[in-house]
Every structure is written in C-alpha cells, then in structure tokens.
Amino acid sequence: PQLAARPAAANKPLFGAFAVFLGLALIFGFLNFLREPPSGDFHAEWMALVFFCIAAACLTPLLPQRFCVSWSLLAWPAALGVLLALQAASGRYGYAQDLLFWGGYLALALLAMLVGQGIRAAGLVGEVASRIAWALVITAVLNSLAQVIQAVRIEATFAPFVVPLVEKSICRLYGNIG
C-alpha cells in the first residue's frame, strides 16, 4: 500500500509552530491553576485565545492567498456579536471580565471558522486533525499524572499545578480529561 503524501505546507517550520501553539491553545486551559473570581476559567480561556491567535498567525502565510469563505456560516457569530453589544449597552455585565470572556469566545469562534476554511482550502485538514489529536493525548497524559500524584498524596510537592484533595467522601481525583 502507498502512503499518502503530506501536504507541502505540513513540512514547513511555520506549520510546526502552528501545531505547537494550537496544542498549547487546547492544553493550557485544562492545566492552568490560576482560579480567581469572578470566573475561575478567565485566565485559562484568555491564554488559550492568545495561543490560538498566535497559531493562526503562524498558519496564515501557508494558506492560499484567496479561498472561498462561506458567509452564511459567519452570520451566527455576527448575530451573537450584536446580542453581546446590546447586553453590554444595557449594563448586563457586572464585571468587565464577563464581557471580555464572551467577546473572546466569539472572536475565537470567528477566527476558528475563517482559519478552518483556509485549512480546508490548503488541504491541511488531515494534518491539523492529527495535531489536535496529539494535543489531546498529551493533555490526557498530564492529567493522568496529576491524578497519580493526588492518589499517592504528594500534591504539595507539585503545588500549585496539582490541587490537593479535600478530605470528604465525595471528593475524587481531579483532571478527568484522560
């Protein structure tokens, strides 16, 4: 059997950088230990957004100069953006982080849709899917290690990256990505 040839873009250093930053975008949110009010996920999600933006910037030179964009797909983020602006104008958000949080999700969704269409046009779908799968495997391994550290009760050695277990009957090991 013949092996399928890898797309030329997959062999370039920028694609490797894209893969690293895409992996960080997918992994960092699960491994971040910083949990401050009003949203414990704010810092992790914003760092994931930053990593994804860097990944997209690394990939942009490898995409075709022109490719078909499905504007009907982009209508949903536009409608949600209008709704977000209306809610902000009406004073719906008590914390600036809330507005930034949802705005970041919306920006990430829009960017992912545009980059995804470029990835499809460049013929890199298989390579990108493979990189995402490896990022999830690495996340699962790291979370499994955190669970082992909790099970043998040496969390203090790895603080703050591994949270200690609370002494309650309902408490179980954290890090269930694996």
GROMACS .gro file of N, CA and C in nm:
model
  534
    1PRO      N    1   0.082  -0.119   0.000
    1PRO     CA    2   0.000   0.000   0.000
    1PRO      C    3   0.086   0.126   0.000
    2GLN      N    4   0.040   0.225  -0.072
    2GLN     CA    5   0.111   0.352  -0.079
    2GLN      C    6   0.069   0.443   0.033
    3LEU      N    7   0.165   0.515   0.090
    3LEU     CA    8   0.134   0.614   0.191
    3LEU      C    9   0.098   0.744   0.123
    4ALA      N   10  -0.002   0.810   0.176
    4ALA     CA   11  -0.041   0.939   0.120
    4ALA      C   12   0.067   1.042   0.148
    5ALA      N   13   0.095   1.123   0.051
    5ALA     CA   14   0.196   1.228   0.067
    5ALA      C   15   0.142   1.338   0.158
    6ARG      N   16   0.230   1.390   0.241
    6ARG     CA   17   0.191   1.501   0.328
    6ARG      C   18   0.187   1.628   0.245
    7PRO      N   19   0.092   1.716   0.274
    7PRO     CA   20   0.091   1.844   0.204
    7PRO      C   21   0.222   1.919   0.226
    8ALA      N   22   0.267   1.993   0.124
    8ALA     CA   23   0.395   2.065   0.131
    8ALA      C   24   0.398   2.161   0.251
    9ALA      N   25   0.286   2.222   0.281
    9ALA     CA   26   0.281   2.318   0.392
    9ALA      C   27   0.310   2.250   0.526
   10ALA      N   28   0.279   2.121   0.537
   10ALA     CA   29   0.299   2.049   0.664
   10ALA      C   30   0.447   2.029   0.693
   11ASN      N   31   0.532   2.045   0.593
   11ASN     CA   32   0.676   2.027   0.613
   11ASN      C   33   0.748   2.158   0.645
   12LYS      N   34   0.680   2.269   0.648
   12LYS     CA   35   0.742   2.399   0.671
   12LYS      C   36   0.748   2.430   0.821
   13PRO      N   37   0.852   2.506   0.863
   13PRO     CA   38   0.865   2.540   1.006
   13PRO      C   39   0.744   2.615   1.062
   14LEU      N   40   0.680   2.699   0.982
   14LEU     CA   41   0.564   2.772   1.032
   14LEU      C   42   0.450   2.677   1.067
   15PHE      N   43   0.438   2.567   0.993
   15PHE     CA   44   0.333   2.471   1.027
   15PHE      C   45   0.365   2.403   1.160
   16GLY      N   46   0.494   2.378   1.184
   16GLY     CA   47   0.533   2.322   1.313
   16GLY      C   48   0.501   2.417   1.427
   17ALA      N   49   0.527   2.547   1.407
   17ALA     CA   50   0.495   2.647   1.509
   17ALA      C   51   0.344   2.654   1.529
   18PHE      N   52   0.269   2.647   1.418
   18PHE     CA   53   0.123   2.644   1.427
   18PHE      C   54   0.078   2.528   1.514
   19ALA      N   55   0.137   2.411   1.492
   19ALA     CA   56   0.098   2.292   1.567
   19ALA      C   57   0.128   2.308   1.716
   20VAL      N   58   0.243   2.366   1.749
   20VAL     CA   59   0.280   2.385   1.890
   20VAL      C   60   0.181   2.480   1.957
   21PHE      N   61   0.154   2.594   1.893
   21PHE     CA   62   0.064   2.692   1.955
   21PHE      C   63  -0.080   2.643   1.957
   22LEU      N   64  -0.121   2.567   1.856
   22LEU     CA   65  -0.254   2.509   1.858
   22LEU      C   66  -0.264   2.409   1.974
   23GLY      N   67  -0.160   2.330   1.993
   23GLY     CA   68  -0.158   2.237   2.106
   23GLY      C   69  -0.166   2.310   2.239
   24LEU      N   70  -0.091   2.420   2.253
   24LEU     CA   71  -0.099   2.499   2.376
   24LEU      C   72  -0.239   2.556   2.396
   25ALA      N   73  -0.302   2.600   2.288
   25ALA     CA   74  -0.438   2.654   2.300
   25ALA      C   75  -0.534   2.548   2.352
   26LEU      N   76  -0.515   2.424   2.309
   26LEU     CA   77  -0.605   2.317   2.351
   26LEU      C   78  -0.570   2.263   2.490
   27ILE      N   79  -0.443   2.267   2.527
   27ILE     CA   80  -0.397   2.207   2.652
   27ILE      C   81  -0.402   2.304   2.769
   28PHE      N   82  -0.363   2.429   2.747
   28PHE     CA   83  -0.338   2.522   2.856
   28PHE      C   84  -0.460   2.542   2.947
   29GLY      N   85  -0.578   2.549   2.889
   29GLY     CA   86  -0.697   2.570   2.970
   29GLY      C   87  -0.720   2.462   3.073
   30PHE      N   88  -0.680   2.340   3.043
   30PHE     CA   89  -0.701   2.229   3.137
   30PHE      C   90  -0.592   2.223   3.243
   31LEU      N   91  -0.478   2.284   3.217
   31LEU     CA   92  -0.366   2.273   3.308
   31LEU      C   93  -0.341   2.400   3.389
   32ASN      N   94  -0.413   2.507   3.361
   32ASN     CA   95  -0.394   2.633   3.431
   32ASN      C   96  -0.446   2.622   3.574
   33PHE      N   97  -0.367   2.669   3.668
   33PHE     CA   98  -0.405   2.660   3.808
   33PHE      C   99  -0.461   2.791   3.863
   34LEU      N  100  -0.453   2.899   3.788
   34LEU     CA  101  -0.496   3.030   3.836
   34LEU      C  102  -0.649   3.038   3.830
   35ARG      N  103  -0.714   3.047   3.945
   35ARG     CA  104  -0.860   3.048   3.952
   35ARG      C  105  -0.906   3.163   4.040
   36GLU      N  106  -0.926   3.279   3.981
   36GLU     CA  107  -0.966   3.397   4.057
   36GLU      C  108  -1.108   3.437   4.019
   37PRO      N  109  -1.183   3.497   4.113
   37PRO     CA  110  -1.317   3.544   4.083
   37PRO      C  111  -1.312   3.658   3.981
   38PRO      N  112  -1.413   3.687   3.908
   38PRO     CA  113  -1.546   3.629   3.913
   38PRO      C  114  -1.559   3.499   3.836
   39SER      N  115  -1.462   3.467   3.750
   39SER     CA  116  -1.469   3.344   3.673
   39SER      C  117  -1.337   3.270   3.688
   40GLY      N  118  -1.343   3.150   3.739
   40GLY     CA  119  -1.223   3.071   3.756
   40GLY      C  120  -1.156   3.033   3.627
   41ASP      N  121  -1.228   3.038   3.519
   41ASP     CA  122  -1.174   2.998   3.389
   41ASP      C  123  -1.120   3.114   3.307
   42PHE      N  124  -1.133   3.237   3.357
   42PHE     CA  125  -1.099   3.354   3.277
   42PHE      C  126  -0.955   3.350   3.226
   43HIS      N  127  -0.858   3.330   3.314
   43HIS     CA  128  -0.718   3.335   3.274
   43HIS      C  129  -0.682   3.221   3.179
   44ALA      N  130  -0.732   3.103   3.206
   44ALA     CA  131  -0.703   2.989   3.119
   44ALA      C  132  -0.763   3.009   2.980
   45GLU      N  133  -0.885   3.056   2.975
   45GLU     CA  134  -0.951   3.074   2.845
   45GLU      C  135  -0.886   3.186   2.764
   46TRP      N  136  -0.847   3.294   2.832
   46TRP     CA  137  -0.784   3.403   2.758
   46TRP      C  138  -0.646   3.363   2.709
   47MET      N  139  -0.572   3.284   2.784
   47MET     CA  140  -0.442   3.237   2.735
   47MET      C  141  -0.462   3.141   2.618
   48ALA      N  142  -0.567   3.060   2.623
   48ALA     CA  143  -0.596   2.973   2.510
   48ALA      C  144  -0.628   3.057   2.386
   49LEU      N  145  -0.701   3.166   2.403
   49LEU     CA  146  -0.731   3.255   2.291
   49LEU      C  147  -0.603   3.315   2.235
   50VAL      N  148  -0.513   3.359   2.322
   50VAL     CA  149  -0.386   3.417   2.276
   50VAL      C  150  -0.306   3.312   2.199
   51PHE      N  151  -0.296   3.190   2.252
   51PHE     CA  152  -0.222   3.085   2.183
   51PHE      C  153  -0.285   3.052   2.048
   52PHE      N  154  -0.418   3.051   2.042
   52PHE     CA  155  -0.484   3.022   1.914
   52PHE      C  156  -0.458   3.133   1.813
   53CYS      N  157  -0.458   3.257   1.859
   53CYS     CA  158  -0.429   3.370   1.768
   53CYS      C  159  -0.286   3.362   1.715
   54ILE      N  160  -0.192   3.323   1.801
   54ILE     CA  161  -0.054   3.306   1.755
   54ILE      C  162  -0.046   3.190   1.656
   55ALA      N  163  -0.118   3.082   1.685
   55ALA     CA  164  -0.120   2.968   1.592
   55ALA      C  165  -0.176   3.010   1.456
   56ALA      N  166  -0.284   3.087   1.457
   56ALA     CA  167  -0.343   3.133   1.332
   56ALA      C  168  -0.245   3.224   1.257
   57ALA      N  169  -0.172   3.309   1.330
   57ALA     CA  170  -0.074   3.397   1.265
   57ALA      C  171   0.038   3.315   1.201
   58CYS      N  172   0.078   3.203   1.264
   58CYS     CA  173   0.181   3.117   1.207
   58CYS      C  174   0.131   3.046   1.081
   59LEU      N  175   0.005   3.015   1.078
   59LEU     CA  176  -0.052   2.940   0.966
   59LEU      C  177  -0.088   3.029   0.847
   60THR      N  178  -0.119   3.154   0.872
   60THR     CA  179  -0.169   3.243   0.768
   60THR      C  180  -0.080   3.247   0.643
   61PRO      N  181   0.054   3.256   0.655
   61PRO     CA  182   0.136   3.259   0.533
   61PRO      C  183   0.129   3.130   0.451
   62LEU      N  184   0.086   3.020   0.510
   62LEU     CA  185   0.080   2.892   0.440
   62LEU      C  186  -0.053   2.869   0.371
   63LEU      N  187  -0.152   2.953   0.399
   63LEU     CA  188  -0.284   2.937   0.339
   63LEU      C  189  -0.286   3.002   0.201
   64PRO      N  190  -0.377   2.956   0.116
   64PRO     CA  191  -0.389   3.021  -0.015
   64PRO      C  192  -0.421   3.169   0.000
   65GLN      N  193  -0.371   3.250  -0.092
   65GLN     CA  194  -0.398   3.393  -0.087
   65GLN      C  195  -0.547   3.423  -0.096
   66ARG      N  196  -0.617   3.342  -0.173
   66ARG     CA  197  -0.762   3.359  -0.188
   66ARG      C  198  -0.827   3.221  -0.170
   67PHE      N  199  -0.933   3.220  -0.093
   67PHE     CA  200  -1.011   3.097  -0.079
   67PHE      C  201  -1.155   3.135  -0.049
   68CYS      N  202  -1.242   3.041  -0.078
   68CYS     CA  203  -1.386   3.066  -0.064
   68CYS      C  204  -1.424   3.071   0.085
   69VAL      N  205  -1.495   3.176   0.121
   69VAL     CA  206  -1.544   3.192   0.258
   69VAL      C  207  -1.696   3.181   0.257
   70SER      N  208  -1.748   3.093   0.339
   70SER     CA  209  -1.893   3.076   0.349
   70SER      C  210  -1.949   3.183   0.442
   71TRP      N  211  -2.005   3.286   0.384
   71TRP     CA  212  -2.057   3.397   0.465
   71TRP      C  213  -2.180   3.356   0.545
   72SER      N  214  -2.252   3.255   0.499
   72SER     CA  215  -2.368   3.209   0.577
   72SER      C  216  -2.324   3.147   0.710
   73LEU      N  217  -2.207   3.084   0.710
   73LEU     CA  218  -2.153   3.027   0.833
   73LEU      C  219  -2.116   3.139   0.931
   74LEU      N  220  -2.071   3.251   0.880
   74LEU     CA  221  -2.027   3.362   0.964
   74LEU      C  222  -2.143   3.449   1.012
   75ALA      N  223  -2.264   3.422   0.967
   75ALA     CA  224  -2.379   3.501   1.011
   75ALA      C  225  -2.409   3.479   1.160
   76TRP      N  226  -2.386   3.358   1.211
   76TRP     CA  227  -2.413   3.330   1.352
   76TRP      C  228  -2.322   3.411   1.444
   77PRO      N  229  -2.192   3.414   1.421
   77PRO     CA  230  -2.109   3.498   1.508
   77PRO      C  231  -2.147   3.646   1.499
   78ALA      N  232  -2.187   3.692   1.381
   78ALA     CA  233  -2.228   3.832   1.367
   78ALA      C  234  -2.353   3.859   1.451
   79ALA      N  235  -2.450   3.769   1.445
   79ALA     CA  236  -2.573   3.785   1.524
   79ALA      C  237  -2.543   3.781   1.674
   80LEU      N  238  -2.456   3.690   1.715
   80LEU     CA  239  -2.419   3.683   1.856
   80LEU      C  240  -2.341   3.807   1.899
   81GLY      N  241  -2.261   3.864   1.809
   81GLY     CA  242  -2.189   3.987   1.841
   81GLY      C  243  -2.284   4.103   1.865
   82VAL      N  244  -2.389   4.111   1.785
   82VAL     CA  245  -2.490   4.216   1.805
   82VAL      C  246  -2.559   4.195   1.940
   83LEU      N  247  -2.594   4.072   1.971
   83LEU     CA  248  -2.657   4.042   2.100
   83LEU      C  249  -2.564   4.078   2.217
   84LEU      N  250  -2.438   4.046   2.205
   84LEU     CA  251  -2.340   4.079   2.307
   84LEU      C  252  -2.329   4.230   2.326
   85ALA      N  253  -2.327   4.305   2.217
   85ALA     CA  254  -2.320   4.451   2.225
   85ALA      C  255  -2.445   4.509   2.291
   86LEU      N  256  -2.561   4.453   2.258
   86LEU     CA  257  -2.686   4.500   2.320
   86LEU      C  258  -2.685   4.473   2.470
   87GLN      N  259  -2.638   4.356   2.510
   87GLN     CA  260  -2.632   4.324   2.652
   87GLN      C  261  -2.532   4.413   2.725
   88ALA      N  262  -2.421   4.444   2.662
   88ALA     CA  263  -2.322   4.533   2.724
   88ALA      C  264  -2.379   4.674   2.739
   89ALA      N  265  -2.450   4.720   2.637
   89ALA     CA  266  -2.509   4.854   2.641
   89ALA      C  267  -2.617   4.865   2.749
   90SER      N  268  -2.685   4.754   2.776
   90SER     CA  269  -2.791   4.756   2.877
   90SER      C  270  -2.738   4.734   3.019
   91GLY      N  271  -2.606   4.720   3.034
   91GLY     CA  272  -2.548   4.703   3.167
   91GLY      C  273  -2.560   4.563   3.222
   92ARG      N  274  -2.572   4.466   3.138
   92ARG     CA  275  -2.592   4.326   3.178
   92ARG      C  276  -2.472   4.269   3.253
   93TYR      N  277  -2.352   4.317   3.225
   93TYR     CA  278  -2.231   4.257   3.280
   93TYR      C  279  -2.180   4.336   3.400
   94GLY      N  280  -2.170   4.269   3.514
   94GLY     CA  281  -2.123   4.333   3.636
   94GLY      C  282  -1.971   4.344   3.641
   95TYR      N  283  -1.903   4.254   3.574
   95TYR     CA  284  -1.758   4.253   3.570
   95TYR      C  285  -1.712   4.270   3.426
   96ALA      N  286  -1.607   4.346   3.407
   96ALA     CA  287  -1.551   4.363   3.272
   96ALA      C  288  -1.504   4.228   3.217
   97GLN      N  289  -1.458   4.139   3.307
   97GLN     CA  290  -1.411   4.008   3.262
   97GLN      C  291  -1.521   3.928   3.194
   98ASP      N  292  -1.645   3.946   3.238
   98ASP     CA  293  -1.756   3.873   3.175
   98ASP      C  294  -1.770   3.911   3.029
   99LEU      N  295  -1.768   4.040   3.003
   99LEU     CA  296  -1.780   4.087   2.865
   99LEU      C  297  -1.659   4.042   2.784
  100LEU      N  298  -1.540   4.051   2.842
  100LEU     CA  299  -1.420   4.006   2.772
  100LEU      C  300  -1.424   3.855   2.748
  101PHE      N  301  -1.476   3.782   2.845
  101PHE     CA  302  -1.486   3.637   2.835
  101PHE      C  303  -1.571   3.597   2.715
  102TRP      N  304  -1.693   3.650   2.707
  102TRP     CA  305  -1.782   3.615   2.597
  102TRP      C  306  -1.735   3.674   2.465
  103GLY      N  307  -1.679   3.795   2.470
  103GLY     CA  308  -1.622   3.852   2.348
  103GLY      C  309  -1.506   3.770   2.296
  104GLY      N  310  -1.425   3.718   2.388
  104GLY     CA  311  -1.314   3.631   2.349
  104GLY      C  312  -1.362   3.502   2.286
  105TYR      N  313  -1.465   3.442   2.344
  105TYR     CA  314  -1.523   3.321   2.283
  105TYR      C  315  -1.573   3.349   2.143
  106LEU      N  316  -1.640   3.461   2.127
  106LEU     CA  317  -1.694   3.497   1.996
  106LEU      C  318  -1.582   3.522   1.895
  107ALA      N  319  -1.479   3.594   1.938
  107ALA     CA  320  -1.365   3.619   1.850
  107ALA      C  321  -1.295   3.489   1.813
  108LEU      N  322  -1.281   3.400   1.911
  108LEU     CA  323  -1.218   3.270   1.883
  108LEU      C  324  -1.300   3.189   1.785
  109ALA      N  325  -1.430   3.188   1.802
  109ALA     CA  326  -1.517   3.114   1.710
  109ALA      C  327  -1.506   3.169   1.568
  110LEU      N  328  -1.508   3.300   1.556
  110LEU     CA  329  -1.498   3.363   1.424
  110LEU      C  330  -1.363   3.333   1.360
  111LEU      N  331  -1.256   3.348   1.437
  111LEU     CA  332  -1.123   3.319   1.385
  111LEU      C  333  -1.109   3.173   1.346
  112ALA      N  334  -1.162   3.083   1.430
  112ALA     CA  335  -1.155   2.940   1.400
  112ALA      C  336  -1.231   2.906   1.272
  113MET      N  337  -1.344   2.971   1.250
  113MET     CA  338  -1.420   2.946   1.127
  113MET      C  339  -1.342   2.991   1.004
  114LEU      N  340  -1.282   3.108   1.013
  114LEU     CA  341  -1.205   3.159   0.899
  114LEU      C  342  -1.080   3.074   0.874
  115VAL      N  343  -1.006   3.044   0.979
  115VAL     CA  344  -0.886   2.962   0.965
  115VAL      C  345  -0.923   2.822   0.917
  116GLY      N  346  -1.032   2.767   0.969
  116GLY     CA  347  -1.076   2.635   0.927
  116GLY      C  348  -1.107   2.629   0.778
  117GLN      N  349  -1.168   2.733   0.726
  117GLN     CA  350  -1.196   2.736   0.583
  117GLN      C  351  -1.067   2.747   0.502
  118GLY      N  352  -0.969   2.821   0.555
  118GLY     CA  353  -0.839   2.829   0.490
  118GLY      C  354  -0.763   2.697   0.495
  119ILE      N  355  -0.773   2.628   0.608
  119ILE     CA  356  -0.710   2.496   0.622
  119ILE      C  357  -0.768   2.398   0.522
  120ARG      N  358  -0.898   2.402   0.507
  120ARG     CA  359  -0.963   2.314   0.409
  120ARG      C  360  -0.915   2.347   0.268
  121ALA      N  361  -0.906   2.475   0.236
  121ALA     CA  362  -0.863   2.516   0.102
  121ALA      C  363  -0.718   2.478   0.076
  122ALA      N  364  -0.634   2.476   0.181
  122ALA     CA  365  -0.493   2.440   0.165
  122ALA      C  366  -0.470   2.289   0.167
  123GLY      N  367  -0.573   2.210   0.196
  123GLY     CA  368  -0.559   2.065   0.200
  123GLY      C  369  -0.487   2.015   0.324
  124LEU      N  370  -0.498   2.088   0.435
  124LEU     CA  371  -0.428   2.052   0.558
  124LEU      C  372  -0.519   1.993   0.665
  125VAL      N  373  -0.639   1.954   0.629
  125VAL     CA  374  -0.735   1.907   0.729
  125VAL      C  375  -0.683   1.785   0.805
  126GLY      N  376  -0.628   1.688   0.735
  126GLY     CA  377  -0.577   1.566   0.800
  126GLY      C  378  -0.462   1.596   0.895
  127GLU      N  379  -0.369   1.681   0.852
  127GLU     CA  380  -0.256   1.717   0.937
  127GLU      C  381  -0.301   1.791   1.062
  128VAL      N  382  -0.393   1.885   1.047
  128VAL     CA  383  -0.441   1.963   1.162
  128VAL      C  384  -0.518   1.871   1.257
  129ALA      N  385  -0.599   1.782   1.205
  129ALA     CA  386  -0.672   1.688   1.291
  129ALA      C  387  -0.575   1.600   1.369
  130SER      N  388  -0.467   1.558   1.304
  130SER     CA  389  -0.366   1.478   1.372
  130SER      C  390  -0.300   1.556   1.485
  131ARG      N  391  -0.270   1.684   1.461
  131ARG     CA  392  -0.207   1.767   1.564
  131ARG      C  393  -0.303   1.788   1.682
  132ILE      N  394  -0.429   1.808   1.654
  132ILE     CA  395  -0.527   1.826   1.761
  132ILE      C  396  -0.537   1.698   1.843
  133ALA      N  397  -0.539   1.584   1.776
  133ALA     CA  398  -0.547   1.456   1.848
  133ALA      C  399  -0.426   1.438   1.940
  134TRP      N  400  -0.306   1.472   1.893
  134TRP     CA  401  -0.187   1.459   1.977
  134TRP      C  402  -0.193   1.555   2.095
  135ALA      N  403  -0.245   1.675   2.075
  135ALA     CA  404  -0.257   1.770   2.186
  135ALA      C  405  -0.348   1.713   2.294
  136LEU      N  406  -0.457   1.650   2.253
  136LEU     CA  407  -0.549   1.591   2.350
  136LEU      C  408  -0.486   1.470   2.421
  137VAL      N  409  -0.405   1.393   2.350
  137VAL     CA  410  -0.335   1.280   2.413
  137VAL      C  411  -0.237   1.332   2.518
  138ILE      N  412  -0.162   1.436   2.485
  138ILE     CA  413  -0.067   1.494   2.581
  138ILE      C  414  -0.141   1.547   2.703
  139THR      N  415  -0.254   1.615   2.681
  139THR     CA  416  -0.335   1.664   2.792
  139THR      C  417  -0.382   1.549   2.880
  140ALA      N  418  -0.427   1.443   2.818
  140ALA     CA  419  -0.474   1.327   2.895
  140ALA      C  420  -0.362   1.266   2.978
  141VAL      N  421  -0.243   1.258   2.923
  141VAL     CA  422  -0.130   1.202   2.996
  141VAL      C  423  -0.094   1.292   3.115
  142LEU      N  424  -0.087   1.424   3.092
  142LEU     CA  425  -0.055   1.516   3.201
  142LEU      C  426  -0.160   1.512   3.311
  143ASN      N  427  -0.287   1.506   3.274
  143ASN     CA  428  -0.392   1.498   3.375
  143ASN      C  429  -0.389   1.365   3.448
  144SER      N  430  -0.355   1.259   3.379
  144SER     CA  431  -0.343   1.129   3.445
  144SER      C  432  -0.228   1.130   3.546
  145LEU      N  433  -0.117   1.196   3.509
  145LEU     CA  434  -0.007   1.211   3.604
  145LEU      C  435  -0.051   1.289   3.727
  146ALA      N  436  -0.130   1.394   3.706
  146ALA     CA  437  -0.182   1.471   3.819
  146ALA      C  438  -0.268   1.383   3.909
  147GLN      N  439  -0.347   1.294   3.850
  147GLN     CA  440  -0.430   1.204   3.930
  147GLN      C  441  -0.345   1.106   4.010
  148VAL      N  442  -0.238   1.057   3.950
  148VAL     CA  443  -0.149   0.966   4.022
  148VAL      C  444  -0.084   1.040   4.139
  149ILE      N  445  -0.040   1.163   4.116
  149ILE     CA  446   0.021   1.244   4.222
  149ILE      C  447  -0.079   1.263   4.336
  150GLN      N  448  -0.206   1.287   4.302
  150GLN     CA  449  -0.308   1.300   4.406
  150GLN      C  450  -0.333   1.168   4.478
  151ALA      N  451  -0.333   1.060   4.404
  151ALA     CA  452  -0.362   0.930   4.464
  151ALA      C  453  -0.254   0.888   4.564
  152VAL      N  454  -0.128   0.922   4.535
  152VAL     CA  455  -0.020   0.886   4.628
  152VAL      C  456   0.005   0.996   4.730
  153ARG      N  457  -0.076   1.100   4.726
  153ARG     CA  458  -0.079   1.208   4.825
  153ARG      C  459   0.052   1.288   4.834
  154ILE      N  460   0.109   1.324   4.718
  154ILE     CA  461   0.227   1.411   4.718
  154ILE      C  462   0.198   1.541   4.643
  155GLU      N  463   0.074   1.590   4.657
  155GLU     CA  464   0.031   1.711   4.586
  155GLU      C  465   0.114   1.832   4.624
  156ALA      N  466   0.155   1.841   4.751
  156ALA     CA  467   0.228   1.959   4.799
  156ALA      C  468   0.358   1.979   4.721
  157THR      N  469   0.419   1.870   4.679
  157THR     CA  470   0.544   1.879   4.603
  157THR      C  471   0.523   1.946   4.469
  158PHE      N  472   0.405   1.931   4.412
  158PHE     CA  473   0.376   1.984   4.278
  158PHE      C  474   0.283   2.104   4.280
  159ALA      N  475   0.261   2.162   4.399
  159ALA     CA  476   0.173   2.279   4.410
  159ALA      C  477   0.236   2.396   4.335
  160PRO      N  478   0.161   2.481   4.272
  160PRO     CA  479   0.017   2.489   4.263
  160PRO      C  480  -0.040   2.414   4.142
  161PHE      N  481   0.043   2.338   4.071
  161PHE     CA  482  -0.003   2.274   3.947
  161PHE      C  483  -0.092   2.153   3.971
  162VAL      N  484  -0.082   2.092   4.088
  162VAL     CA  485  -0.169   1.981   4.124
  162VAL      C  486  -0.243   2.023   4.250
  163VAL      N  487  -0.374   2.024   4.243
  163VAL     CA  488  -0.455   2.066   4.358
  163VAL      C  489  -0.468   1.953   4.459
  164PRO      N  490  -0.464   1.988   4.589
  164PRO     CA  491  -0.480   1.884   4.691
  164PRO      C  492  -0.624   1.835   4.698
  165LEU      N  493  -0.639   1.712   4.735
  165LEU     CA  494  -0.772   1.655   4.753
  165LEU      C  495  -0.830   1.702   4.885
  166VAL      N  496  -0.958   1.727   4.886
  166VAL     CA  497  -1.029   1.765   5.008
  166VAL      C  498  -1.069   1.635   5.078
  167GLU      N  499  -1.057   1.633   5.208
  167GLU     CA  500  -1.088   1.511   5.284
  167GLU      C  501  -1.238   1.495   5.303
  168LYS      N  502  -1.307   1.459   5.199
  168LYS     CA  503  -1.451   1.432   5.206
  168LYS      C  504  -1.479   1.304   5.129
  169SER      N  505  -1.585   1.238   5.165
  169SER     CA  506  -1.617   1.112   5.099
  169SER      C  507  -1.657   1.132   4.952
  170ILE      N  508  -1.705   1.252   4.916
  170ILE     CA  509  -1.748   1.276   4.779
  170ILE      C  510  -1.633   1.326   4.690
  171CYS      N  511  -1.516   1.354   4.750
  171CYS     CA  512  -1.403   1.407   4.674
  171CYS      C  513  -1.340   1.295   4.592
  172ARG      N  514  -1.303   1.329   4.470
  172ARG     CA  515  -1.235   1.231   4.386
  172ARG      C  516  -1.120   1.299   4.316
  173LEU      N  517  -1.042   1.224   4.246
  173LEU     CA  518  -0.924   1.276   4.176
  173LEU      C  519  -0.969   1.377   4.070
  174TYR      N  520  -0.890   1.485   4.055
  174TYR     CA  521  -0.919   1.586   3.954
  174TYR      C  522  -0.850   1.551   3.824
  175GLY      N  523  -0.882   1.625   3.720
  175GLY     CA  524  -0.812   1.609   3.591
  175GLY      C  525  -0.871   1.497   3.509
  176ASN      N  526  -0.998   1.504   3.478
  176ASN     CA  527  -1.065   1.393   3.412
  176ASN      C  528  -1.059   1.399   3.260
  177ILE      N  529  -0.967   1.475   3.205
  177ILE     CA  530  -0.954   1.481   3.059
  177ILE      C  531  -0.911   1.345   3.005
  178GLY      N  532  -0.819   1.278   3.077
  178GLY     CA  533  -0.771   1.146   3.034
  178GLY      C  534  -0.883   1.045   3.028
   0.00000   0.00000   0.00000
